[in-house]
XYZ file of N, CA and C in Angstrom:
807
model
N -2.878 -52.922 26.936
C -3.368 -51.554 27.117
C -3.288 -50.806 25.799
N -4.381 -50.116 25.417
C -4.384 -49.386 24.170
C -3.464 -48.185 24.218
N -2.975 -47.775 23.040
C -2.028 -46.670 22.972
C -2.672 -45.352 23.395
N -4.033 -45.271 23.302
C -4.710 -44.038 23.637
C -5.062 -43.945 25.113
N -4.693 -44.918 25.924
C -5.051 -44.908 27.330
C -3.949 -44.278 28.171
N -4.364 -43.721 29.269
C -3.402 -43.131 30.184
C -2.691 -44.228 30.962
N -1.533 -43.914 31.453
C -0.814 -44.827 32.341
C -1.046 -44.468 33.796
N -1.433 -43.220 34.047
C -1.594 -42.803 35.441
C -2.500 -41.593 35.536
N -2.990 -41.368 36.744
C -3.788 -40.191 37.061
C -3.516 -39.858 38.523
N -3.618 -38.579 38.865
C -3.411 -38.134 40.236
C -4.657 -37.407 40.728
N -5.203 -37.855 41.856
C -6.300 -37.144 42.512
C -5.706 -36.295 43.635
N -5.827 -34.986 43.489
C -5.301 -34.027 44.456
C -6.460 -33.420 45.234
N -6.303 -33.249 46.524
C -7.343 -32.615 47.333
C -7.135 -31.126 47.415
N -8.232 -30.367 47.431
C -8.098 -28.936 47.685
C -7.888 -28.674 49.171
N -7.986 -29.749 49.980
C -7.723 -29.671 51.414
C -7.552 -31.090 51.925
N -7.141 -31.225 53.159
C -7.151 -32.538 53.791
C -8.592 -33.022 53.923
N -8.784 -34.337 53.898
C -10.104 -34.952 54.083
C -11.128 -34.476 53.056
N -10.673 -34.220 51.839
C -11.597 -33.796 50.779
C -12.348 -34.973 50.177
N -11.858 -36.190 50.444
C -12.485 -37.383 49.880
C -11.695 -38.027 48.760
N -10.463 -37.555 48.551
C -9.664 -38.101 47.449
C -9.311 -39.574 47.646
N -9.199 -40.035 48.889
C -8.896 -41.443 49.150
C -10.020 -42.337 48.627
N -11.259 -41.967 48.932
C -12.397 -42.759 48.482
C -12.563 -42.666 46.968
N -12.433 -41.472 46.413
C -12.551 -41.315 44.960
C -11.496 -42.161 44.256
N -10.276 -42.174 44.793
C -9.207 -42.991 44.208
C -9.554 -44.469 44.263
N -10.069 -44.922 45.410
C -10.435 -46.331 45.575
C -11.547 -46.723 44.615
N -12.543 -45.864 44.477
C -13.658 -46.131 43.576
C -13.175 -46.193 42.130
N -12.269 -45.286 41.773
C -11.737 -45.298 40.403
C -10.891 -46.543 40.157
N -10.131 -46.967 41.166
C -9.383 -48.230 41.054
C -10.343 -49.387 40.752
N -11.451 -49.410 41.482
C -12.423 -50.494 41.285
C -13.059 -50.428 39.908
N -13.355 -49.224 39.463
C -13.923 -49.027 38.127
C -12.989 -49.586 37.050
N -11.702 -49.269 37.139
C -10.741 -49.759 36.157
C -10.579 -51.274 36.245
N -10.565 -51.800 37.479
C -10.476 -53.246 37.669
C -11.649 -53.941 37.002
N -12.852 -53.382 37.163
C -14.040 -53.986 36.563
C -14.004 -53.948 35.038
N -13.202 -53.048 34.470
C -13.025 -52.981 33.016
C -11.987 -53.976 32.512
N -11.387 -54.719 33.448
C -10.429 -55.740 33.070
C -8.987 -55.282 33.044
N -8.705 -54.107 33.628
C -7.340 -53.595 33.650
C -6.650 -53.958 34.955
N -5.334 -54.098 34.895
C -4.565 -54.274 36.129
C -4.241 -52.891 36.669
N -4.498 -52.693 37.962
C -4.435 -51.362 38.560
C -3.602 -51.388 39.835
N -2.763 -50.376 39.995
C -2.007 -50.208 41.241
C -2.312 -48.839 41.837
N -2.713 -48.761 43.109
C -2.826 -47.463 43.773
C -1.436 -46.973 44.156
N -1.317 -45.669 44.387
C -0.003 -45.119 44.724
C -0.167 -43.815 45.483
N 0.562 -43.701 46.584
C 0.677 -42.445 47.319
C 2.131 -42.276 47.672
N 2.775 -41.291 47.067
C 4.219 -41.149 47.209
C 4.644 -41.011 48.657
N 3.917 -40.183 49.413
C 4.258 -40.014 50.821
C 3.061 -39.471 51.579
N 3.098 -39.611 52.883
C 2.042 -39.088 53.722
C 2.222 -39.536 55.154
N 1.440 -38.919 56.029
C 1.423 -39.308 57.433
C 0.288 -40.307 57.630
N 0.586 -41.454 58.218
C -0.412 -42.517 58.337
C -0.917 -42.658 59.761
N -2.180 -42.294 59.995
C -2.751 -42.569 61.311
C -3.112 -44.049 61.478
N -3.345 -44.726 60.349
C -3.708 -46.145 60.365
C -2.795 -46.883 59.392
N -2.188 -47.979 59.862
C -1.228 -48.682 59.019
C -1.659 -50.129 58.769
N -1.112 -50.677 57.703
C -1.316 -52.075 57.343
C 0.054 -52.705 57.148
N 0.214 -53.950 57.572
C 1.460 -54.664 57.342
C 1.312 -55.541 56.107
N 2.231 -55.356 55.167
C 2.178 -56.127 53.925
C 2.595 -57.565 54.189
N 2.518 -58.373 53.129
C 2.884 -59.780 53.292
C 4.376 -59.962 53.575
N 5.162 -58.891 53.353
C 6.581 -58.920 53.692
C 6.837 -58.293 55.068
N 5.746 -58.090 55.822
C 5.802 -57.523 57.165
C 6.358 -56.099 57.167
N 6.088 -55.387 56.087
C 6.475 -53.983 56.005
C 5.220 -53.128 56.119
N 5.349 -51.947 56.714
C 4.154 -51.148 56.966
C 3.877 -50.184 55.815
N 2.599 -49.899 55.643
C 2.143 -48.951 54.638
C 0.835 -48.342 55.140
N 0.407 -47.308 54.466
C -0.831 -46.639 54.828
C -2.022 -47.567 54.588
N -2.913 -47.657 55.547
C -4.103 -48.483 55.396
C -4.931 -48.058 54.186
N -4.925 -46.765 53.872
C -5.716 -46.273 52.745
C -5.269 -46.896 51.431
N -3.953 -47.032 51.237
C -3.483 -47.647 49.995
C -3.737 -49.153 49.999
N -3.765 -49.774 51.176
C -4.134 -51.188 51.253
C -5.574 -51.378 50.789
N -6.474 -50.504 51.244
C -7.873 -50.578 50.828
C -7.994 -50.378 49.321
N -7.254 -49.423 48.785
C -7.283 -49.188 47.341
C -6.736 -50.387 46.572
N -5.742 -51.063 47.138
C -5.202 -52.261 46.486
C -6.254 -53.369 46.429
N -6.956 -53.587 47.538
C -8.012 -54.601 47.532
C -9.101 -54.233 46.536
N -9.425 -52.942 46.451
C -10.413 -52.487 45.469
C -9.936 -52.751 44.047
N -8.622 -52.772 43.866
C -8.026 -53.033 42.556
C -7.902 -54.520 42.250
N -8.307 -55.353 43.223
C -8.165 -56.786 43.052
C -6.735 -57.254 43.220
N -5.965 -56.513 44.013
C -4.551 -56.822 44.160
C -4.180 -56.985 45.634
N -2.948 -57.410 45.866
C -2.404 -57.566 47.216
C -1.624 -56.302 47.570
N -1.884 -55.676 48.710
C -1.144 -54.472 49.101
C 0.351 -54.748 49.223
N 1.147 -53.823 48.717
C 2.599 -53.933 48.884
C 3.190 -52.542 49.025
N 4.367 -52.480 49.643
C 4.913 -51.214 50.115
C 5.247 -50.222 49.004
N 5.429 -50.684 47.757
C 5.696 -49.731 46.679
C 4.500 -48.810 46.444
N 3.325 -49.232 46.869
C 2.126 -48.410 46.701
C 2.128 -47.213 47.650
N 2.987 -47.226 48.637
C 3.153 -46.130 49.600
C 4.618 -46.132 50.052
N 5.529 -45.703 49.155
C 6.961 -45.892 49.404
C 7.542 -45.059 50.535
N 6.932 -43.916 50.836
C 7.449 -43.045 51.904
C 6.325 -42.787 52.896
N 6.608 -43.083 54.148
C 5.589 -42.957 55.195
C 6.172 -42.226 56.394
N 5.435 -41.253 56.908
C 5.820 -40.542 58.122
C 4.919 -41.027 59.254
N 5.520 -41.543 60.307
C 4.746 -42.086 61.421
C 5.088 -41.308 62.688
N 4.125 -40.501 63.184
C 4.386 -39.702 64.388
C 4.749 -40.581 65.575
N 5.753 -40.125 66.333
C 6.181 -40.857 67.521
C 6.029 -40.017 68.767
N 6.766 -40.362 69.803
C 6.697 -39.624 71.058
C 7.614 -38.419 71.029
N 7.324 -37.484 71.921
C 8.182 -36.308 72.135
C 8.433 -35.538 70.842
N 7.379 -35.343 70.059
C 7.444 -34.535 68.840
C 8.475 -35.067 67.843
N 8.507 -36.380 67.700
C 9.379 -36.991 66.708
C 8.532 -37.668 65.636
N 9.157 -37.899 64.491
C 8.479 -38.570 63.381
C 9.406 -39.643 62.831
N 8.890 -40.858 62.712
C 9.663 -41.925 62.092
C 9.511 -41.876 60.584
N 10.632 -41.973 59.880
C 10.631 -41.945 58.418
C 10.793 -43.375 57.913
N 9.777 -43.860 57.204
C 9.786 -45.212 56.661
C 9.934 -45.145 55.142
N 10.858 -45.917 54.609
C 11.054 -46.025 53.167
C 10.871 -47.485 52.779
N 9.984 -47.722 51.820
C 9.647 -49.093 51.408
C 9.220 -49.952 52.590
N 8.508 -49.337 53.523
C 7.925 -50.068 54.636
C 8.848 -50.355 55.793
N 10.080 -49.840 55.735
C 11.064 -50.081 56.798
C 11.512 -48.743 57.389
N 11.580 -48.668 58.724
C 12.000 -47.427 59.368
C 13.467 -47.163 59.088
N 13.735 -45.959 58.540
C 15.098 -45.581 58.195
C 15.739 -44.684 59.254
N 14.965 -43.721 59.755
C 15.506 -42.824 60.775
C 14.360 -42.061 61.428
N 14.702 -41.308 62.470
C 13.718 -40.515 63.212
C 14.088 -39.047 63.125
N 13.088 -38.208 62.898
C 13.298 -36.768 62.855
C 12.740 -36.121 64.106
N 13.475 -35.144 64.629
C 12.967 -34.341 65.738
C 12.213 -33.141 65.191
N 11.397 -32.517 66.034
C 10.616 -31.353 65.626
C 11.517 -30.275 65.047
N 11.092 -29.691 63.929
C 11.838 -28.616 63.297
C 12.855 -29.068 62.276
N 13.146 -30.358 62.224
C 14.114 -30.875 61.250
C 13.387 -31.288 59.972
N 14.075 -31.190 58.848
C 13.481 -31.557 57.575
C 14.127 -32.837 57.051
N 13.365 -33.696 56.402
C 13.920 -34.956 55.900
C 14.788 -34.735 54.670
N 15.496 -35.772 54.274
C 16.311 -35.752 53.058
C 15.375 -35.931 51.867
N 14.845 -34.813 51.338
C 13.830 -34.894 50.302
C 14.345 -35.482 48.996
N 15.639 -35.319 48.730
C 16.199 -35.927 47.524
C 16.092 -37.438 47.565
N 16.432 -38.008 48.685
C 16.347 -39.459 48.830
C 14.903 -39.934 48.795
N 14.006 -39.199 49.459
C 12.607 -39.580 49.483
C 12.005 -39.511 48.086
N 12.348 -38.463 47.339
C 11.840 -38.339 45.970
C 12.326 -39.493 45.103
N 13.593 -39.836 45.216
C 14.136 -40.947 44.415
C 13.425 -42.254 44.742
N 13.134 -42.471 46.031
C 12.431 -43.690 46.440
C 11.026 -43.717 45.851
N 10.354 -42.562 45.869
C 8.995 -42.483 45.329
C 8.991 -42.707 43.822
N 9.930 -42.084 43.125
C 9.987 -42.237 41.669
C 10.322 -43.676 41.269
N 11.222 -44.296 42.000
C 11.579 -45.683 41.714
C 10.377 -46.611 41.891
N 9.615 -46.388 42.968
C 8.432 -47.209 43.210
C 7.382 -46.979 42.126
N 7.134 -45.713 41.791
C 6.148 -45.385 40.756
C 6.534 -45.989 39.409
N 7.800 -45.851 39.049
C 8.250 -46.379 37.756
C 8.109 -47.894 37.696
N 8.405 -48.559 38.806
C 8.265 -50.010 38.839
C 6.819 -50.431 38.648
N 5.905 -49.758 39.343
C 4.485 -50.079 39.211
C 3.986 -49.783 37.798
N 4.457 -48.680 37.211
C 4.022 -48.305 35.865
C 4.387 -49.352 34.820
N 5.490 -50.026 35.031
C 5.924 -51.062 34.082
C 5.120 -52.354 34.232
N 4.560 -52.562 35.425
C 3.898 -53.833 35.717
C 2.382 -53.779 35.603
N 1.802 -52.575 35.644
C 0.346 -52.440 35.661
C -0.127 -51.592 34.479
N -1.396 -51.802 34.100
C -1.979 -50.982 33.046
C -2.166 -49.544 33.511
N -2.557 -49.382 34.761
C -2.841 -48.051 35.291
C -2.263 -47.900 36.700
N -1.766 -46.700 37.001
C -1.380 -46.347 38.363
C -2.259 -45.181 38.789
N -3.063 -45.410 39.826
C -3.985 -44.386 40.330
C -3.353 -43.745 41.567
N -2.938 -42.495 41.420
C -2.197 -41.804 42.478
C -3.117 -40.924 43.314
N -2.786 -40.841 44.572
C -3.488 -39.963 45.503
C -2.497 -38.993 46.110
N -2.868 -37.719 46.145
C -2.012 -36.724 46.772
C -2.190 -36.724 48.281
N -1.593 -35.723 48.902
C -1.670 -35.613 50.364
C -1.992 -34.176 50.748
N -3.021 -33.998 51.590
C -3.367 -32.651 52.037
C -3.738 -31.768 50.858
N -3.107 -30.620 50.780
C -3.328 -29.671 49.687
C -2.058 -29.547 48.841
N -2.184 -29.358 47.526
C -0.990 -29.232 46.680
C -0.390 -27.835 46.663
N -0.931 -26.907 47.454
C -0.461 -25.520 47.369
C 0.044 -24.984 48.699
N 0.687 -25.833 49.484
C 1.420 -25.331 50.646
C 2.709 -24.715 50.113
N 2.705 -23.401 49.930
C 3.765 -22.750 49.161
C 5.147 -22.914 49.779
N 5.213 -23.053 51.107
C 6.509 -23.234 51.753
C 7.084 -24.626 51.500
N 6.243 -25.539 50.985
C 6.684 -26.914 50.735
C 6.647 -27.290 49.257
N 6.189 -26.379 48.401
C 5.816 -26.745 47.034
C 6.900 -27.528 46.293
N 8.112 -27.022 46.279
C 9.173 -27.656 45.488
C 9.568 -29.029 46.021
N 9.375 -29.253 47.318
C 9.776 -30.520 47.922
C 8.595 -31.458 48.197
N 7.399 -31.051 47.794
C 6.199 -31.807 48.125
C 6.039 -32.985 47.166
N 6.709 -34.086 47.473
C 6.729 -35.214 46.539
C 5.389 -35.919 46.441
N 4.488 -35.687 47.391
C 3.187 -36.366 47.353
C 2.243 -35.731 46.347
N 2.496 -34.492 45.963
C 1.549 -33.755 45.135
C 2.160 -33.311 43.806
N 2.336 -32.003 43.613
C 2.737 -31.503 42.299
C 4.151 -31.887 41.895
N 5.033 -32.141 42.851
C 6.387 -32.576 42.452
C 6.307 -33.914 41.725
N 5.474 -34.808 42.234
C 5.281 -36.103 41.577
C 4.605 -35.912 40.215
N 3.621 -35.041 40.177
C 2.906 -34.756 38.930
C 3.853 -34.253 37.851
N 4.698 -33.288 38.212
C 5.582 -32.693 37.214
C 6.738 -33.616 36.829
N 7.233 -34.391 37.776
C 8.341 -35.296 37.475
C 7.946 -36.374 36.472
N 6.674 -36.813 36.532
C 6.235 -37.918 35.656
C 5.075 -37.520 34.752
N 4.832 -36.226 34.611
C 3.811 -35.718 33.682
C 2.477 -36.438 33.877
N 1.982 -36.435 35.107
C 0.750 -37.138 35.464
C -0.433 -36.181 35.374
N -1.476 -36.522 34.621
C -2.670 -35.670 34.613
C -3.327 -35.664 35.987
N -3.725 -34.483 36.454
C -4.230 -34.343 37.819
C -5.661 -33.833 37.833
N -6.436 -34.341 38.787
C -7.825 -33.941 38.982
C -7.997 -33.542 40.448
N -8.555 -32.357 40.676
C -8.795 -31.888 42.029
C -10.066 -32.513 42.595
N -10.045 -32.821 43.885
C -11.236 -33.273 44.603
C -11.505 -32.257 45.706
N -12.723 -31.691 45.711
C -13.040 -30.631 46.662
C -14.325 -30.948 47.420
N -14.292 -30.762 48.723
C -15.405 -31.077 49.615
C -16.329 -29.873 49.744
N -17.531 -29.982 49.182
C -18.460 -28.852 49.190
C -19.007 -28.579 50.589
N -18.965 -29.578 51.481
C -19.477 -29.368 52.836
C -18.681 -28.321 53.607
N -17.437 -28.095 53.208
C -16.611 -27.100 53.889
C -17.017 -25.675 53.517
N -17.790 -25.535 52.428
C -18.205 -24.216 51.969
C -17.177 -23.607 51.022
N -17.642 -22.688 50.163
C -16.746 -21.971 49.261
C -16.051 -22.864 48.251
N -16.770 -23.869 47.743
C -16.122 -24.869 46.901
C -15.528 -24.269 45.636
N -16.223 -23.328 44.999
C -15.692 -22.749 43.765
C -14.509 -21.830 44.042
N -14.549 -21.140 45.169
C -13.421 -20.286 45.543
C -12.164 -21.113 45.785
N -12.316 -22.264 46.456
C -11.138 -23.069 46.771
C -10.606 -23.779 45.526
N -11.486 -24.163 44.607
C -11.025 -24.752 43.343
C -10.251 -23.705 42.541
N -10.834 -22.512 42.415
C -10.156 -21.451 41.668
C -8.860 -21.034 42.365
N -8.916 -20.913 43.689
C -7.720 -20.507 44.428
C -6.592 -21.511 44.301
N -6.929 -22.803 44.321
C -5.901 -23.838 44.155
C -5.266 -23.718 42.782
N -6.093 -23.610 41.755
C -5.582 -23.461 40.384
C -4.705 -22.205 40.263
N -5.156 -21.106 40.852
C -4.447 -19.839 40.726
C -3.092 -19.877 41.416
N -2.997 -20.587 42.550
C -1.750 -20.621 43.305
C -0.742 -21.630 42.747
N -1.211 -22.583 41.944
C -0.262 -23.464 41.253
C 0.535 -22.610 40.276
N 1.868 -22.677 40.280
C 2.643 -21.883 39.325
C 2.159 -22.083 37.887
N 2.123 -21.021 37.145
C 1.554 -21.060 35.787
C 2.198 -22.136 34.919
N 3.477 -22.363 35.093
C 4.178 -23.351 34.278
C 3.700 -24.776 34.543
N 3.035 -24.986 35.675
C 2.595 -26.330 36.054
C 1.087 -26.543 35.883
N 0.351 -25.477 35.593
C -1.113 -25.579 35.589
C -1.651 -26.516 34.515
N -0.898 -26.694 33.432
C -1.411 -27.545 32.350
C -1.611 -28.989 32.798
N -0.997 -29.372 33.914
C -1.188 -30.728 34.430
C -2.578 -30.899 35.047
N -3.196 -29.800 35.489
C -4.525 -29.871 36.099
C -5.575 -29.947 34.997
N -6.323 -31.037 34.970
C -7.285 -31.277 33.893
C -8.725 -30.977 34.297
N -9.023 -31.033 35.578
C -10.390 -30.809 35.999
C -10.563 -31.048 37.481
N -11.819 -31.216 37.889
C -12.103 -31.368 39.314
C -13.376 -32.184 39.512
N -13.521 -32.697 40.735
C -14.731 -33.369 41.182
C -15.201 -32.664 42.446
N -16.461 -32.289 42.482
C -17.055 -31.734 43.699
C -17.602 -32.906 44.505
N -17.213 -33.003 45.749
C -17.547 -34.164 46.569
C -18.503 -33.797 47.708
N -19.266 -34.801 48.145
C -20.168 -34.721 49.306
C -21.285 -33.690 49.128
N -21.880 -33.656 47.944
C -22.967 -32.721 47.677
C -24.309 -33.329 48.070
N -25.169 -32.515 48.649
C -26.536 -32.923 48.990
C -27.499 -31.986 48.256
N -28.331 -32.562 47.387
C -29.315 -31.722 46.715
C -29.290 -31.866 45.211
N -29.853 -30.865 44.544
C -30.010 -30.846 43.095
C -28.753 -30.264 42.451
N -28.055 -31.062 41.663
C -26.795 -30.637 41.063
C -26.957 -29.439 40.136
N -28.144 -29.228 39.612
C -28.354 -28.151 38.640
C -28.077 -26.769 39.238
N -28.169 -26.648 40.563
C -27.936 -25.341 41.195
C -26.467 -24.928 41.102
N -25.603 -25.856 40.766
C -24.168 -25.568 40.674
C -23.730 -25.151 39.272
N -24.637 -25.184 38.311
C -24.256 -24.982 36.911
C -23.533 -23.659 36.674
N -24.036 -22.565 37.222
C -23.398 -21.262 36.984
C -21.959 -21.253 37.497
N -21.757 -21.858 38.668
C -20.403 -21.919 39.212
C -19.488 -22.787 38.371
N -20.006 -23.920 37.925
C -19.219 -24.824 37.079
C -18.833 -24.135 35.777
N -19.785 -23.429 35.171
C -19.503 -22.706 33.924
C -18.460 -21.620 34.140
N -18.546 -20.917 35.273
C -17.599 -19.828 35.547
C -16.192 -20.366 35.766
N -16.062 -21.492 36.474
C -14.742 -22.082 36.698
C -14.121 -22.500 35.371
N -14.919 -23.063 34.487
C -14.367 -23.457 33.180
C -13.938 -22.229 32.387
N -14.722 -21.160 32.472
C -14.369 -19.919 31.775
C -13.060 -19.341 32.300
N -12.881 -19.364 33.630
C -11.696 -18.756 34.242
C -10.447 -19.608 34.105
N -10.612 -20.923 34.153
C -9.444 -21.811 34.277
C -9.302 -22.840 33.160
N -10.387 -23.142 32.471
C -10.360 -24.230 31.501
C -10.555 -25.597 32.125
N -10.691 -25.654 33.467
C -10.859 -26.934 34.142
C -12.260 -27.495 33.889
N -12.325 -28.787 33.638
C -13.593 -29.460 33.402
C -14.105 -30.076 34.700
N -15.413 -30.014 34.911
C -16.015 -30.703 36.051
C -16.288 -32.152 35.648
N -15.624 -33.085 36.320
C -15.814 -34.505 36.028
C -16.916 -35.129 36.881
N -17.637 -34.303 37.611
C -18.769 -34.847 38.337
C -19.009 -34.169 39.661
N -20.233 -34.347 40.149
C -20.631 -33.879 41.470
C -21.042 -35.119 42.254
N -20.152 -35.561 43.118
C -20.377 -36.795 43.869
C -21.259 -36.525 45.077
N -22.279 -37.346 45.300
C -23.178 -37.124 46.433
C -22.532 -37.515 47.753
N -23.106 -37.008 48.831
C -22.671 -37.443 50.158
C -23.064 -38.905 50.344
N -22.091 -39.730 50.726
C -22.335 -41.153 50.946
C -21.701 -41.555 52.269
N -22.462 -42.209 53.114
C -21.898 -42.777 54.343
C -21.062 -43.996 53.965
N -19.813 -44.010 54.390
C -18.898 -45.089 54.034
C -18.358 -45.726 55.300
N -18.371 -47.048 55.342
C -17.911 -47.776 56.525
C -16.765 -48.701 56.126
N -15.543 -48.195 56.273
C -14.345 -48.971 55.938
C -13.503 -49.171 57.186
N -12.894 -50.339 57.367
C -12.076 -50.597 58.558
C -10.860 -49.676 58.611
N -10.460 -49.308 59.806
C -9.249 -48.505 59.984
C -8.094 -49.339 60.524
N -8.353 -50.625 60.800
C -7.288 -51.526 61.233
C -7.598 -52.923 60.714
N -6.574 -53.774 60.698
C -6.733 -55.118 60.162
C -7.722 -55.930 60.987
N -8.704 -56.498 60.295
C -9.682 -57.394 60.910
C -9.835 -58.610 60.001
N -10.529 -59.612 60.492
C -10.729 -60.816 59.697
C -11.521 -60.474 58.427
N -11.051 -61.017 57.288
C -11.702 -60.804 55.990
C -11.788 -59.326 55.610
N -10.781 -58.567 55.997
C -10.813 -57.126 55.728
C -10.876 -56.833 54.233
N -10.214 -57.648 53.404
C -10.230 -57.402 51.968
C -11.638 -57.550 51.400
N -12.357 -58.577 51.819
C -13.731 -58.768 51.344
C -14.652 -57.647 51.814
N -14.464 -57.208 53.057
C -15.276 -56.124 53.599
C -15.068 -54.847 52.783
N -13.812 -54.535 52.493
C -13.483 -53.313 51.754
C -14.013 -53.367 50.325
N -13.829 -54.497 49.660
C -14.296 -54.629 48.283
C -15.808 -54.469 48.210
N -16.523 -55.078 49.131
C -17.977 -54.975 49.154
C -18.430 -53.522 49.315
N -17.760 -52.789 50.206
C -18.139 -51.400 50.446
C -17.789 -50.522 49.248
N -16.637 -50.723 48.653
C -16.248 -49.937 47.483
C -17.180 -50.237 46.312
N -17.573 -51.495 46.132
C -18.544 -51.848 45.085
C -19.853 -51.073 45.280
N -20.296 -50.985 46.531
C -21.547 -50.267 46.820
C -21.424 -48.796 46.452
N -20.310 -48.191 46.831
C -20.116 -46.771 46.542
C -19.974 -46.542 45.040
N -19.251 -47.432 44.353
C -19.080 -47.296 42.910
C -20.428 -47.325 42.196
N -21.328 -48.196 42.638
C -22.645 -48.285 42.002
C -23.396 -46.960 42.102
N -23.144 -46.210 43.180
C -23.762 -44.889 43.347
C -23.035 -43.853 42.490
N -21.711 -43.872 42.518
C -20.908 -42.852 41.847
C -21.007 -42.911 40.328
N -21.336 -44.079 39.776
C -21.443 -44.201 38.315
C -22.480 -43.249 37.740
N -23.442 -42.862 38.553
C -24.488 -41.945 38.096
C -24.054 -40.477 38.174
N -22.908 -40.232 38.795
C -22.546 -38.845 39.097
C -21.143 -38.432 38.622
N -20.270 -39.392 38.395
C -18.897 -39.083 37.982
C -18.676 -39.534 36.542
N -18.027 -38.696 35.771
C -17.736 -38.986 34.362
C -16.476 -39.847 34.278
N -16.626 -41.148 34.531
C -15.475 -42.044 34.499
C -14.873 -42.142 33.098
N -15.706 -42.088 32.082
C -15.185 -42.137 30.712
C -14.340 -40.903 30.418
N -14.758 -39.762 30.952
C -13.949 -38.554 30.787
C -12.598 -38.671 31.470
N -12.574 -39.271 32.661
C -11.302 -39.502 33.348
C -10.430 -40.461 32.539
N -11.065 -41.466 31.922
C -10.323 -42.419 31.098
C -9.591 -41.736 29.953
N -10.177 -40.657 29.448
C -9.644 -40.014 28.237
C -8.466 -39.086 28.517
N -8.140 -38.842 29.768
C -7.047 -37.913 30.080
C -5.699 -38.447 29.620
């Protein structure tokens, strides 16, 4: 790996379901195609769909898909902390793919331990791979959780990871939510935010120019692309040849995104 290359990047969503999972997977594939070894990473999150690793430990299916896109085998360090909803308003806390304890509604987890587990996993991957492509969870500006939110800005600040926002234009108010996210990030942490990607756009990108220029004027954030709306068909549970199915679909999406996302600009962060 060249000295001028990044070791990691974080894709943060301006909301849940902004498309950061797919953007992360596509970027993993892009780096893999350049001949780099790549590891996906999500410090923590709630998993509606899970995958069992070769060590029979569970992890988020999304990071498994990103691992296959990276040309790698999914393993639990790629998703070291997992929250799995259970019955009667309980949540199972999994660390390194193994259930550690159960939380009842209203209780908070041991965030110190969870953070240490996430940092240990990230550091291990960073030593073994050329690049670690990180994905956040939900929004990075839930102010009541900010200091303990290990999936988003806490991870970014602990390891000085350059971050790129992903925002879904279909929800409306895309420039307001990009600016609002930047504004609500504490000023001392804003330098970690390098830019944004507008996702799921339909139409002529030129109509967005005034908004893109205004966001750069207000925040200094660079637009790394306007990704078009793409129908994506990825498995949500283990099926036969799931790795081949996922790689084929990510390859298809990457071929489209190369025309719309500034991958070289992301490389330079």
